[in-house]
Amino acid sequence: MTTPHTPRGALIAIEGLDRAGKSTQCDLLLKRLNSSGIPATLQKFPDRTTAIGTTINSYLTSTSHLDDQSIHLLFSANRWERRDSLLSTLTSGTTILLDRYIYSGIVFTAAKPKSPVQPPNPLSIQWCKAPDIGLPRPDIIIFLNITQEDAEKRAGFGDERYEKKEMQEKVRRLFEELRGEGSNDKGDWWVIDAGGTVEEVAEEVWKGVLEGLRRVKEGNGEVRSIE
Ligand code: FDM
Ligand code: MG
């Protein structure tokens, strides 16, 4: 007789530019999943609650300086320190919503101005992705797409380090590049128009979630790795 086993949870990443509504949508989604009887939890990155997260927080709020490579590796380490708990949560049957993940990690570093003292193009997409290889790979990446105009209509930026217009424009282009032709995870992306009302966007997000859950059901039960 075979022992019945709990099907694993889905790993669902929510990505997008600042002000696309990621955190609002994650909160709504968490409630909707739980009230639909689907156990789910939220993991935000950067996770500012850990020792590494505290260092990241002081960097983002500009109370400390770090070179671009070091802070990049700390963002990645902040995901690695959560790896075991992500995997055990999934195995226990709980779905995880990631509010940002490696994709923000790649594009925000790659969007930085190149330093004249560094070797040529050290912060390419390839360089930026390397430390995240081997982390759990999302079953679906829901990308909240918002136009520059819509982004500008929403409430103003805060004063954290990356909340600048030029940076956001580069981030937008790099996200496009990341999900574009030739990427090895093209099929993982689920792009939605995040320019509508909170309720309209939530409906589109929900469709992406159902697709993510479907992929898990049809898969072999294993969590894939970033490659
Ligand atoms: N960010 C986020 C990075 O630069 N690298 C990363 O790996 C991650 C996860 O941190 F500007 C950037 C993106 C954003 C900043 O994010 C803080 P929140 O979502 O505002 O906390
Ligand atoms: Mg922010």
mmCIF file of N, CA and C in Angstrom, residues 31-145:
data_model
loop_
_atom_site.group_PDB
_atom_site.id
_atom_site.type_symbol
_atom_site.label_atom_id
_atom_site.label_comp_id
_atom_site.label_asym_id
_atom_site.label_seq_id
_atom_site.Cartn_x
_atom_site.Cartn_y
_atom_site.Cartn_z
ATOM 1 N N LYS A 31 -4.715 36.360 1.226
ATOM 2 C CA LYS A 31 -6.044 36.186 1.822
ATOM 3 C C LYS A 31 -6.912 35.294 0.933
ATOM 4 N N ARG A 32 -6.843 35.547 -0.368
ATOM 5 C CA ARG A 32 -7.693 34.781 -1.283
ATOM 6 C C ARG A 32 -7.310 33.300 -1.301
ATOM 7 N N LEU A 33 -5.999 33.031 -1.286
ATOM 8 C CA LEU A 33 -5.541 31.638 -1.270
ATOM 9 C C LEU A 33 -6.028 30.952 0.004
ATOM 10 N N ASN A 34 -5.791 31.611 1.126
ATOM 11 C CA ASN A 34 -6.158 30.987 2.398
ATOM 12 C C ASN A 34 -7.668 30.786 2.509
ATOM 13 N N SER A 35 -8.445 31.763 2.003
ATOM 14 C CA SER A 35 -9.895 31.580 2.105
ATOM 15 C C SER A 35 -10.407 30.582 1.069
ATOM 16 N N SER A 36 -9.573 30.226 0.083
ATOM 17 C CA SER A 36 -9.956 29.177 -0.870
ATOM 18 C C SER A 36 -9.491 27.810 -0.383
ATOM 19 N N GLY A 37 -8.951 27.759 0.828
ATOM 20 C CA GLY A 37 -8.505 26.475 1.374
ATOM 21 C C GLY A 37 -7.135 26.055 0.875
ATOM 22 N N ILE A 38 -6.383 26.988 0.299
ATOM 23 C CA ILE A 38 -5.022 26.679 -0.168
ATOM 24 C C ILE A 38 -4.044 27.305 0.829
ATOM 25 N N PRO A 39 -3.359 26.478 1.625
ATOM 26 C CA PRO A 39 -2.434 27.042 2.603
ATOM 27 C C PRO A 39 -1.328 27.824 1.900
ATOM 28 N N ALA A 40 -1.090 29.051 2.323
ATOM 29 C CA ALA A 40 -0.106 29.887 1.640
ATOM 30 C C ALA A 40 0.557 30.833 2.619
ATOM 31 N N THR A 41 1.763 31.220 2.291
ATOM 32 C CA THR A 41 2.514 32.134 3.135
ATOM 33 C C THR A 41 3.286 33.118 2.246
ATOM 34 N N LEU A 42 3.715 34.218 2.843
ATOM 35 C CA LEU A 42 4.400 35.255 2.082
ATOM 36 C C LEU A 42 5.864 35.340 2.510
ATOM 37 N N GLN A 43 6.762 35.422 1.539
ATOM 38 C CA GLN A 43 8.173 35.671 1.846
ATOM 39 C C GLN A 43 8.636 36.860 1.023
ATOM 40 N N LYS A 44 8.987 37.919 1.712
ATOM 41 C CA LYS A 44 9.433 39.115 1.005
ATOM 42 C C LYS A 44 10.960 39.130 0.905
ATOM 43 N N PHE A 45 11.480 39.535 -0.259
ATOM 44 C CA PHE A 45 12.920 39.765 -0.419
ATOM 45 C C PHE A 45 13.156 41.198 -0.892
ATOM 46 N N PRO A 46 14.147 41.921 -0.346
ATOM 47 C CA PRO A 46 15.017 41.459 0.714
ATOM 48 C C PRO A 46 14.229 41.204 2.000
ATOM 49 N N ASP A 47 14.663 40.151 2.724
ATOM 50 C CA ASP A 47 14.098 39.871 4.036
ATOM 51 C C ASP A 47 14.946 40.649 5.039
ATOM 52 N N ARG A 48 14.405 41.778 5.483
ATOM 53 C CA ARG A 48 15.200 42.697 6.310
ATOM 54 C C ARG A 48 15.284 42.251 7.767
ATOM 55 N N THR A 49 14.665 41.093 8.088
ATOM 56 C CA THR A 49 14.629 40.673 9.493
ATOM 57 C C THR A 49 15.879 39.913 9.936
ATOM 58 N N THR A 50 16.708 39.467 8.996
ATOM 59 C CA THR A 50 17.887 38.677 9.373
ATOM 60 C C THR A 50 19.092 39.606 9.548
ATOM 61 N N ALA A 51 20.223 39.036 10.004
ATOM 62 C CA ALA A 51 21.438 39.841 10.160
ATOM 63 C C ALA A 51 21.880 40.399 8.799
ATOM 64 N N ILE A 52 21.848 39.569 7.773
ATOM 65 C CA ILE A 52 22.212 40.048 6.429
ATOM 66 C C ILE A 52 21.205 41.109 5.978
ATOM 67 N N GLY A 53 19.927 40.847 6.284
ATOM 68 C CA GLY A 53 18.865 41.797 5.922
ATOM 69 C C GLY A 53 19.039 43.154 6.587
ATOM 70 N N THR A 54 19.563 43.158 7.776
ATOM 71 C CA THR A 54 19.823 44.426 8.479
ATOM 72 C C THR A 54 20.911 45.220 7.755
ATOM 73 N N THR A 55 21.924 44.513 7.273
ATOM 74 C CA THR A 55 22.995 45.166 6.510
ATOM 75 C C THR A 55 22.439 45.719 5.195
ATOM 76 N N ILE A 56 21.582 44.932 4.544
ATOM 77 C CA ILE A 56 20.954 45.389 3.291
ATOM 78 C C ILE A 56 20.109 46.634 3.573
ATOM 79 N N ASN A 57 19.358 46.597 4.662
ATOM 80 C CA ASN A 57 18.511 47.737 5.002
ATOM 81 C C ASN A 57 19.332 49.007 5.208
ATOM 82 N N SER A 58 20.462 48.890 5.886
ATOM 83 C CA SER A 58 21.230 50.132 6.088
ATOM 84 C C SER A 58 21.858 50.606 4.784
ATOM 85 N N TYR A 59 22.160 49.682 3.898
ATOM 86 C CA TYR A 59 22.644 50.089 2.577
ATOM 87 C C TYR A 59 21.529 50.818 1.807
ATOM 88 N N LEU A 60 20.325 50.244 1.801
ATOM 89 C CA LEU A 60 19.228 50.841 1.017
ATOM 90 C C LEU A 60 18.803 52.197 1.564
ATOM 91 N N THR A 61 18.903 52.352 2.870
ATOM 92 C CA THR A 61 18.509 53.632 3.456
ATOM 93 C C THR A 61 19.717 54.566 3.520
ATOM 94 N N SER A 62 20.788 54.157 2.843
ATOM 95 C CA SER A 62 21.993 54.972 2.652
ATOM 96 C C SER A 62 22.714 55.338 3.938
ATOM 97 N N THR A 63 22.545 54.536 4.986
ATOM 98 C CA THR A 63 23.344 54.805 6.180
ATOM 99 C C THR A 63 24.688 54.085 6.089
ATOM 100 N N SER A 64 24.840 53.202 5.085
ATOM 101 C CA SER A 64 26.152 52.575 4.917
ATOM 102 C C SER A 64 26.484 52.485 3.437
ATOM 103 N N HIS A 65 27.774 52.367 3.155
ATOM 104 C CA HIS A 65 28.194 52.213 1.779
ATOM 105 C C HIS A 65 28.800 50.836 1.581
ATOM 106 N N LEU A 66 28.514 50.233 0.439
ATOM 107 C CA LEU A 66 29.142 48.963 0.077
ATOM 108 C C LEU A 66 29.389 49.015 -1.413
ATOM 109 N N ASP A 67 30.427 48.317 -1.880
ATOM 110 C CA ASP A 67 30.617 48.310 -3.335
ATOM 111 C C ASP A 67 29.543 47.432 -3.983
ATOM 112 N N ASP A 68 29.325 47.665 -5.278
ATOM 113 C CA ASP A 68 28.195 47.047 -5.977
ATOM 114 C C ASP A 68 28.226 45.514 -5.918
ATOM 115 N N GLN A 69 29.423 44.947 -6.036
ATOM 116 C CA GLN A 69 29.516 43.482 -6.004
ATOM 117 C C GLN A 69 29.126 42.941 -4.626
ATOM 118 N N SER A 70 29.641 43.573 -3.579
ATOM 119 C CA SER A 70 29.370 43.063 -2.229
ATOM 120 C C SER A 70 27.886 43.097 -1.894
ATOM 121 N N ILE A 71 27.235 44.214 -2.182
ATOM 122 C CA ILE A 71 25.806 44.291 -1.844
ATOM 123 C C ILE A 71 25.020 43.297 -2.696
ATOM 124 N N HIS A 72 25.443 43.117 -3.934
ATOM 125 C CA HIS A 72 24.753 42.138 -4.783
ATOM 126 C C HIS A 72 24.814 40.744 -4.149
ATOM 127 N N LEU A 73 25.992 40.368 -3.693
ATOM 128 C CA LEU A 73 26.162 39.034 -3.103
ATOM 129 C C LEU A 73 25.395 38.909 -1.783
ATOM 130 N N LEU A 74 25.252 40.017 -1.071
ATOM 131 C CA LEU A 74 24.455 39.964 0.165
ATOM 132 C C LEU A 74 22.971 39.745 -0.137
ATOM 133 N N PHE A 75 22.462 40.395 -1.188
ATOM 134 C CA PHE A 75 21.059 40.157 -1.584
ATOM 135 C C PHE A 75 20.870 38.665 -1.902
ATOM 136 N N SER A 76 21.847 38.093 -2.607
ATOM 137 C CA SER A 76 21.737 36.676 -2.946
ATOM 138 C C SER A 76 21.842 35.816 -1.681
ATOM 139 N N ALA A 77 22.788 36.130 -0.817
ATOM 140 C CA ALA A 77 22.952 35.376 0.440
ATOM 141 C C ALA A 77 21.677 35.428 1.286
ATOM 142 N N ASN A 78 20.967 36.545 1.213
ATOM 143 C CA ASN A 78 19.715 36.734 1.937
ATOM 144 C C ASN A 78 18.629 35.757 1.411
ATOM 145 N N ARG A 79 18.771 35.357 0.136
ATOM 146 C CA ARG A 79 17.865 34.317 -0.379
ATOM 147 C C ARG A 79 18.366 32.932 0.029
ATOM 148 N N TRP A 80 19.683 32.720 -0.066
ATOM 149 C CA TRP A 80 20.226 31.405 0.305
ATOM 150 C C TRP A 80 19.932 31.084 1.763
ATOM 151 N N GLU A 81 19.960 32.080 2.631
ATOM 152 C CA GLU A 81 19.711 31.766 4.041
ATOM 153 C C GLU A 81 18.257 31.358 4.277
ATOM 154 N N ARG A 82 17.384 31.594 3.319
ATOM 155 C CA ARG A 82 15.984 31.184 3.420
ATOM 156 C C ARG A 82 15.682 29.911 2.622
ATOM 157 N N ARG A 83 16.691 29.389 1.933
ATOM 158 C CA ARG A 83 16.449 28.255 1.033
ATOM 159 C C ARG A 83 15.830 27.054 1.745
ATOM 160 N N ASP A 84 16.442 26.620 2.849
ATOM 161 C CA ASP A 84 15.935 25.422 3.530
ATOM 162 C C ASP A 84 14.491 25.609 3.966
ATOM 163 N N SER A 85 14.200 26.794 4.490
ATOM 164 C CA SER A 85 12.830 26.992 4.963
ATOM 165 C C SER A 85 11.857 27.091 3.784
ATOM 166 N N LEU A 86 12.296 27.661 2.662
ATOM 167 C CA LEU A 86 11.418 27.686 1.478
ATOM 168 C C LEU A 86 11.089 26.254 1.054
ATOM 169 N N LEU A 87 12.134 25.428 0.958
ATOM 170 C CA LEU A 87 11.917 24.055 0.491
ATOM 171 C C LEU A 87 11.061 23.249 1.464
ATOM 172 N N SER A 88 11.295 23.419 2.777
ATOM 173 C CA SER A 88 10.493 22.604 3.696
ATOM 174 C C SER A 88 9.051 23.093 3.734
ATOM 175 N N THR A 89 8.842 24.392 3.558
ATOM 176 C CA THR A 89 7.465 24.907 3.499
ATOM 177 C C THR A 89 6.729 24.341 2.285
ATOM 178 N N LEU A 90 7.402 24.331 1.145
ATOM 179 C CA LEU A 90 6.774 23.786 -0.068
ATOM 180 C C LEU A 90 6.443 22.302 0.112
ATOM 181 N N THR A 91 7.416 21.563 0.650
ATOM 182 C CA THR A 91 7.221 20.123 0.841
ATOM 183 C C THR A 91 6.062 19.831 1.783
ATOM 184 N N SER A 92 5.863 20.726 2.766
ATOM 185 C CA SER A 92 4.762 20.491 3.705
ATOM 186 C C SER A 92 3.404 20.809 3.079
ATOM 187 N N GLY A 93 3.408 21.278 1.827
ATOM 188 C CA GLY A 93 2.142 21.507 1.128
ATOM 189 C C GLY A 93 1.690 22.960 1.116
ATOM 190 N N THR A 94 2.537 23.845 1.611
ATOM 191 C CA THR A 94 2.162 25.264 1.642
ATOM 192 C C THR A 94 2.737 26.006 0.440
ATOM 193 N N THR A 95 1.883 26.782 -0.195
ATOM 194 C CA THR A 95 2.279 27.619 -1.323
ATOM 195 C C THR A 95 2.993 28.870 -0.803
ATOM 196 N N ILE A 96 4.039 29.299 -1.526
ATOM 197 C CA ILE A 96 4.776 30.486 -1.086
ATOM 198 C C ILE A 96 4.673 31.585 -2.142
ATOM 199 N N LEU A 97 4.298 32.773 -1.675
ATOM 200 C CA LEU A 97 4.333 33.953 -2.532
ATOM 201 C C LEU A 97 5.621 34.675 -2.239
ATOM 202 N N LEU A 98 6.396 34.934 -3.272
ATOM 203 C CA LEU A 98 7.635 35.683 -3.101
ATOM 204 C C LEU A 98 7.394 37.109 -3.582
ATOM 205 N N ASP A 99 7.521 38.071 -2.673
ATOM 206 C CA ASP A 99 7.397 39.479 -3.049
ATOM 207 C C ASP A 99 8.815 39.927 -3.419
ATOM 208 N N ARG A 100 9.149 39.881 -4.693
ATOM 209 C CA ARG A 100 10.482 40.019 -5.292
ATOM 210 C C ARG A 100 11.303 38.766 -5.071
ATOM 211 N N TYR A 101 12.197 38.503 -6.043
ATOM 212 C CA TYR A 101 13.077 37.326 -5.928
ATOM 213 C C TYR A 101 14.343 37.605 -6.736
ATOM 214 N N ILE A 102 14.929 36.581 -7.315
ATOM 215 C CA ILE A 102 16.231 36.774 -7.982
ATOM 216 C C ILE A 102 16.158 37.746 -9.156
ATOM 217 N N TYR A 103 14.955 37.906 -9.740
ATOM 218 C CA TYR A 103 14.828 38.737 -10.948
ATOM 219 C C TYR A 103 15.043 40.207 -10.598
ATOM 220 N N SER A 104 14.463 40.645 -9.462
ATOM 221 C CA SER A 104 14.780 41.992 -8.968
ATOM 222 C C SER A 104 16.271 42.062 -8.674
ATOM 223 N N GLY A 105 16.785 40.982 -8.092
ATOM 224 C CA GLY A 105 18.208 40.951 -7.756
ATOM 225 C C GLY A 105 19.080 41.219 -8.971
ATOM 226 N N ILE A 106 18.760 40.565 -10.068
ATOM 227 C CA ILE A 106 19.558 40.715 -11.293
ATOM 228 C C ILE A 106 19.421 42.130 -11.861
ATOM 229 N N VAL A 107 18.181 42.575 -12.056
ATOM 230 C CA VAL A 107 18.006 43.826 -12.800
ATOM 231 C C VAL A 107 18.440 45.061 -12.010
ATOM 232 N N PHE A 108 18.233 45.051 -10.701
ATOM 233 C CA PHE A 108 18.627 46.251 -9.957
ATOM 234 C C PHE A 108 20.141 46.431 -9.939
ATOM 235 N N THR A 109 20.882 45.340 -9.820
ATOM 236 C CA THR A 109 22.343 45.492 -9.869
ATOM 237 C C THR A 109 22.791 45.834 -11.285
ATOM 238 N N ALA A 110 22.238 45.132 -12.273
ATOM 239 C CA ALA A 110 22.671 45.373 -13.657
ATOM 240 C C ALA A 110 22.304 46.778 -14.129
ATOM 241 N N ALA A 111 21.346 47.415 -13.458
ATOM 242 C CA ALA A 111 20.924 48.769 -13.844
ATOM 243 C C ALA A 111 21.857 49.854 -13.316
ATOM 244 N N LYS A 112 22.784 49.473 -12.450
ATOM 245 C CA LYS A 112 23.640 50.506 -11.856
ATOM 246 C C LYS A 112 24.618 51.065 -12.872
ATOM 247 N N PRO A 113 24.957 52.326 -12.723
ATOM 248 C CA PRO A 113 25.941 52.893 -13.634
ATOM 249 C C PRO A 113 27.265 52.145 -13.482
ATOM 250 N N LYS A 114 27.941 51.920 -14.581
ATOM 251 C CA LYS A 114 29.219 51.220 -14.515
ATOM 252 C C LYS A 114 30.282 52.133 -13.920
ATOM 253 N N SER A 115 31.055 51.559 -13.024
ATOM 254 C CA SER A 115 32.121 52.351 -12.425
ATOM 255 C C SER A 115 33.360 52.321 -13.318
ATOM 256 N N PRO A 116 33.989 53.486 -13.533
ATOM 257 C CA PRO A 116 35.170 53.515 -14.401
ATOM 258 C C PRO A 116 36.348 52.722 -13.832
ATOM 259 N N VAL A 117 36.339 52.471 -12.533
ATOM 260 C CA VAL A 117 37.484 51.748 -11.958
ATOM 261 C C VAL A 117 37.307 50.233 -11.970
ATOM 262 N N GLN A 118 36.114 49.775 -12.370
ATOM 263 C CA GLN A 118 35.902 48.335 -12.372
ATOM 264 C C GLN A 118 36.279 47.731 -13.716
ATOM 265 N N PRO A 119 36.555 46.437 -13.763
ATOM 266 C CA PRO A 119 36.867 45.789 -15.036
ATOM 267 C C PRO A 119 35.678 45.901 -15.992
ATOM 268 N N PRO A 120 35.867 45.708 -17.306
ATOM 269 C CA PRO A 120 34.776 45.903 -18.258
ATOM 270 C C PRO A 120 33.549 45.074 -17.919
ATOM 271 N N ASN A 121 32.422 45.752 -17.911
ATOM 272 C CA ASN A 121 31.118 45.118 -17.743
ATOM 273 C C ASN A 121 31.057 44.011 -16.681
ATOM 274 N N PRO A 122 31.472 44.292 -15.459
ATOM 275 C CA PRO A 122 31.466 43.233 -14.449
ATOM 276 C C PRO A 122 30.058 42.878 -14.009
ATOM 277 N N LEU A 123 29.089 43.768 -14.211
ATOM 278 C CA LEU A 123 27.766 43.535 -13.665
ATOM 279 C C LEU A 123 26.761 43.202 -14.760
ATOM 280 N N SER A 124 27.169 42.305 -15.652
ATOM 281 C CA SER A 124 26.284 41.846 -16.709
ATOM 282 C C SER A 124 25.177 41.000 -16.081
ATOM 283 N N ILE A 125 24.110 40.763 -16.849
ATOM 284 C CA ILE A 125 23.030 39.900 -16.376
ATOM 285 C C ILE A 125 23.603 38.539 -15.962
ATOM 286 N N GLN A 126 24.530 38.051 -16.761
ATOM 287 C CA GLN A 126 25.126 36.736 -16.469
ATOM 288 C C GLN A 126 25.857 36.737 -15.116
ATOM 289 N N TRP A 127 26.636 37.792 -14.892
ATOM 290 C CA TRP A 127 27.363 37.903 -13.613
ATOM 291 C C TRP A 127 26.365 38.008 -12.450
ATOM 292 N N CYS A 128 25.332 38.811 -12.683
ATOM 293 C CA CYS A 128 24.360 39.039 -11.610
ATOM 294 C C CYS A 128 23.584 37.779 -11.255
ATOM 295 N N LYS A 129 23.346 36.920 -12.241
ATOM 296 C CA LYS A 129 22.533 35.731 -11.988
ATOM 297 C C LYS A 129 23.330 34.618 -11.304
ATOM 298 N N ALA A 130 24.640 34.612 -11.551
ATOM 299 C CA ALA A 130 25.470 33.473 -11.121
ATOM 300 C C ALA A 130 25.290 33.060 -9.650
ATOM 301 N N PRO A 131 25.305 34.000 -8.701
ATOM 302 C CA PRO A 131 25.200 33.535 -7.307
ATOM 303 C C PRO A 131 23.843 32.928 -6.943
ATOM 304 N N ASP A 132 22.825 33.160 -7.758
ATOM 305 C CA ASP A 132 21.490 32.624 -7.472
ATOM 306 C C ASP A 132 21.262 31.245 -8.091
ATOM 307 N N ILE A 133 22.221 30.792 -8.904
ATOM 308 C CA ILE A 133 22.051 29.478 -9.546
ATOM 309 C C ILE A 133 21.995 28.399 -8.469
ATOM 310 N N GLY A 134 20.960 27.570 -8.537
ATOM 311 C CA GLY A 134 20.777 26.518 -7.534
ATOM 312 C C GLY A 134 19.668 26.814 -6.531
ATOM 313 N N LEU A 135 19.246 28.056 -6.455
ATOM 314 C CA LEU A 135 18.114 28.392 -5.569
ATOM 315 C C LEU A 135 16.823 27.782 -6.138
ATOM 316 N N PRO A 136 15.794 27.612 -5.285
ATOM 317 C CA PRO A 136 14.527 27.088 -5.804
ATOM 318 C C PRO A 136 13.975 27.976 -6.920
ATOM 319 N N ARG A 137 13.539 27.335 -7.986
ATOM 320 C CA ARG A 137 13.025 28.069 -9.144
ATOM 321 C C ARG A 137 11.505 28.174 -9.067
ATOM 322 N N PRO A 138 10.971 29.375 -9.231
ATOM 323 C CA PRO A 138 9.514 29.519 -9.132
ATOM 324 C C PRO A 138 8.781 28.702 -10.199
ATOM 325 N N ASP A 139 7.592 28.243 -9.856
ATOM 326 C CA ASP A 139 6.742 27.559 -10.828
ATOM 327 C C ASP A 139 6.155 28.562 -11.801
ATOM 328 N N ILE A 140 6.014 29.797 -11.338
ATOM 329 C CA ILE A 140 5.540 30.866 -12.217
ATOM 330 C C ILE A 140 6.053 32.200 -11.663
ATOM 331 N N ILE A 141 6.352 33.115 -12.569
ATOM 332 C CA ILE A 141 6.766 34.466 -12.166
ATOM 333 C C ILE A 141 5.703 35.412 -12.695
ATOM 334 N N ILE A 142 4.911 35.967 -11.798
ATOM 335 C CA ILE A 142 3.861 36.891 -12.233
ATOM 336 C C ILE A 142 4.470 38.282 -12.263
ATOM 337 N N PHE A 143 4.510 38.840 -13.463
ATOM 338 C CA PHE A 143 5.150 40.153 -13.631
ATOM 339 C C PHE A 143 4.089 41.231 -13.758
ATOM 340 N N LEU A 144 4.071 42.166 -12.819
ATOM 341 C CA LEU A 144 3.108 43.269 -12.854
ATOM 342 C C LEU A 144 3.695 44.374 -13.723
ATOM 343 N N ASN A 145 3.141 44.469 -14.909
ATOM 344 C CA ASN A 145 3.691 45.392 -15.899
ATOM 345 C C ASN A 145 2.965 46.727 -15.824
#
